[in-house]
Coordinates of C-alpha atoms in Angstrom, one line a residue:
X349 CA 10.0 -28.5 -4.6
X350 CA 9.4 -24.6 -4.2
X351 CA 12.0 -22.3 -5.7
X352 CA 14.3 -20.5 -3.0
X353 CA 13.3 -17.1 -4.5
X354 CA 9.8 -17.8 -3.8
X355 CA 10.4 -19.0 -0.3
X356 CA 12.3 -15.9 0.5
X357 CA 11.6 -13.2 -1.7
X358 CA 14.2 -10.9 -2.7
X359 CA 11.6 -7.7 -2.8
X360 CA 8.5 -7.3 -0.5
X361 CA 5.6 -8.4 -2.2
X362 CA 1.7 -9.2 -1.3
X363 CA -0.9 -10.8 -3.1
X364 CA -4.2 -9.1 -2.2
X365 CA -7.8 -10.2 -2.9
X366 CA -9.9 -6.9 -2.5
X367 CA -13.5 -6.8 -3.3
X368 CA -13.5 -10.2 -5.1
X369 CA -10.5 -9.2 -7.2
X370 CA -6.8 -10.1 -7.0
X371 CA -4.1 -8.0 -7.2
X372 CA -0.3 -7.3 -6.3
X373 CA 1.1 -4.7 -3.8
X374 CA 4.9 -4.6 -4.2
X375 CA 8.1 -2.4 -3.3
X376 CA 11.3 -2.0 -4.9
X377 CA 13.3 -1.6 -1.9
X378 CA 14.8 -4.9 -0.2
X379 CA 15.5 -3.2 3.0
X380 CA 11.9 -3.0 3.6
X381 CA 12.1 -6.7 4.3
X382 CA 14.9 -6.7 6.9
X383 CA 15.2 -3.1 8.2
X384 CA 12.4 -1.9 10.3
X385 CA 13.8 1.8 10.3
X386 CA 13.0 1.5 6.5
X387 CA 9.1 1.3 7.4
X388 CA 8.9 4.7 8.4
X389 CA 8.0 6.4 5.0
X390 CA 8.2 4.1 2.1
X391 CA 6.8 3.6 -1.4
X392 CA 4.7 0.9 -2.6
X393 CA 2.8 -0.1 -6.0
X394 CA -0.3 -1.4 -6.8
X395 CA -1.4 -3.4 -9.8
X396 CA -4.4 -5.2 -10.6
X397 CA -4.1 -6.4 -14.0
X398 CA -7.6 -5.4 -14.9
X399 CA -8.2 -3.4 -18.2
X400 CA -9.7 -0.4 -16.4
X401 CA -6.1 0.4 -14.6
X402 CA -3.7 1.8 -17.3
X403 CA -0.6 2.0 -15.3
X404 CA 0.8 0.9 -11.9
X405 CA -0.4 3.1 -9.0
X406 CA 2.3 4.8 -6.9
X407 CA 1.4 4.9 -3.2
X408 CA 3.7 6.6 -0.6
X409 CA 3.2 5.2 3.0
X410 CA 3.9 7.1 6.2
X411 CA 3.7 5.0 9.2
X412 CA 4.4 7.9 11.6
X413 CA 2.2 10.6 10.6
X414 CA -0.3 12.1 13.1
X415 CA -4.0 12.3 13.3
X416 CA -4.3 15.8 13.5
X417 CA -2.3 16.0 10.2
X418 CA -5.3 14.6 8.6
X419 CA -7.9 16.5 7.0
X420 CA -10.3 16.9 9.8
X421 CA -13.3 18.1 7.5
X422 CA -13.4 14.7 5.8
X423 CA -16.8 12.9 6.7
X424 CA -16.3 9.4 7.0
X425 CA -19.8 8.5 8.2
X426 CA -21.0 8.3 4.5
X427 CA -20.4 5.2 2.5
X428 CA -18.8 7.5 -0.4
X429 CA -16.2 9.1 2.0
X430 CA -14.6 5.9 3.7
X431 CA -11.0 4.6 3.0
X432 CA -10.6 2.3 -0.3
X433 CA -10.1 -1.2 0.6
X434 CA -6.4 -1.1 -0.1
X435 CA -5.7 1.6 2.3
X436 CA -7.3 -0.3 4.9
X437 CA -5.4 -3.7 3.8
X438 CA -2.2 -1.7 4.2
X439 CA -3.6 -0.7 7.8
X440 CA -3.6 -4.4 8.6
X441 CA 0.4 -4.4 8.7
X442 CA 0.7 -0.7 9.3
X443 CA -1.7 0.6 11.7
X444 CA -2.6 4.1 11.5
X445 CA -0.4 4.8 8.2
X446 CA -1.5 7.4 6.1
X447 CA -1.6 6.5 2.3
X448 CA -0.9 9.0 -0.4
X449 CA -1.9 8.1 -3.8
X450 CA 0.4 10.6 -5.4
X451 CA -2.0 12.2 -7.7
X452 CA -3.9 9.0 -8.8
X453 CA -7.4 9.0 -7.7
X454 CA -8.2 6.2 -5.4
X455 CA -9.5 3.2 -7.5
X456 CA -9.5 0.5 -5.3

C-alpha cells in the first residue's frame, strides 16, 4: 500500500529523466500545489545526484515574462546556443516561462 504522503506530496516535486540521467526538480513553497496565483514568479531547485554537481541549483521561474524582455541578440540557430533540456522540460508545464539560473552556469 502506498503511503498517503506519496500519493499527495506536501511539496511540489518532479522526477526528471533528461538526456538519459535522472534528477529531481522541486520547490519549497506548498502553495505552488494549490494556488495558481503562486505560479507567476517562483523558485525551484534542481539536483542531479551526479558527482559533478557540487550544490543544488536554484532556479527562478517567471511565467509572465514577455518575449521582448529576452535578449534578442541570442542566436538559437546554432546547437550550442539552444535552451538547456531542463528549461525545455519546465516549459512543458509552464509554456513561455523564462528560467533564471541565478548565477549558476546551466549544466543540464
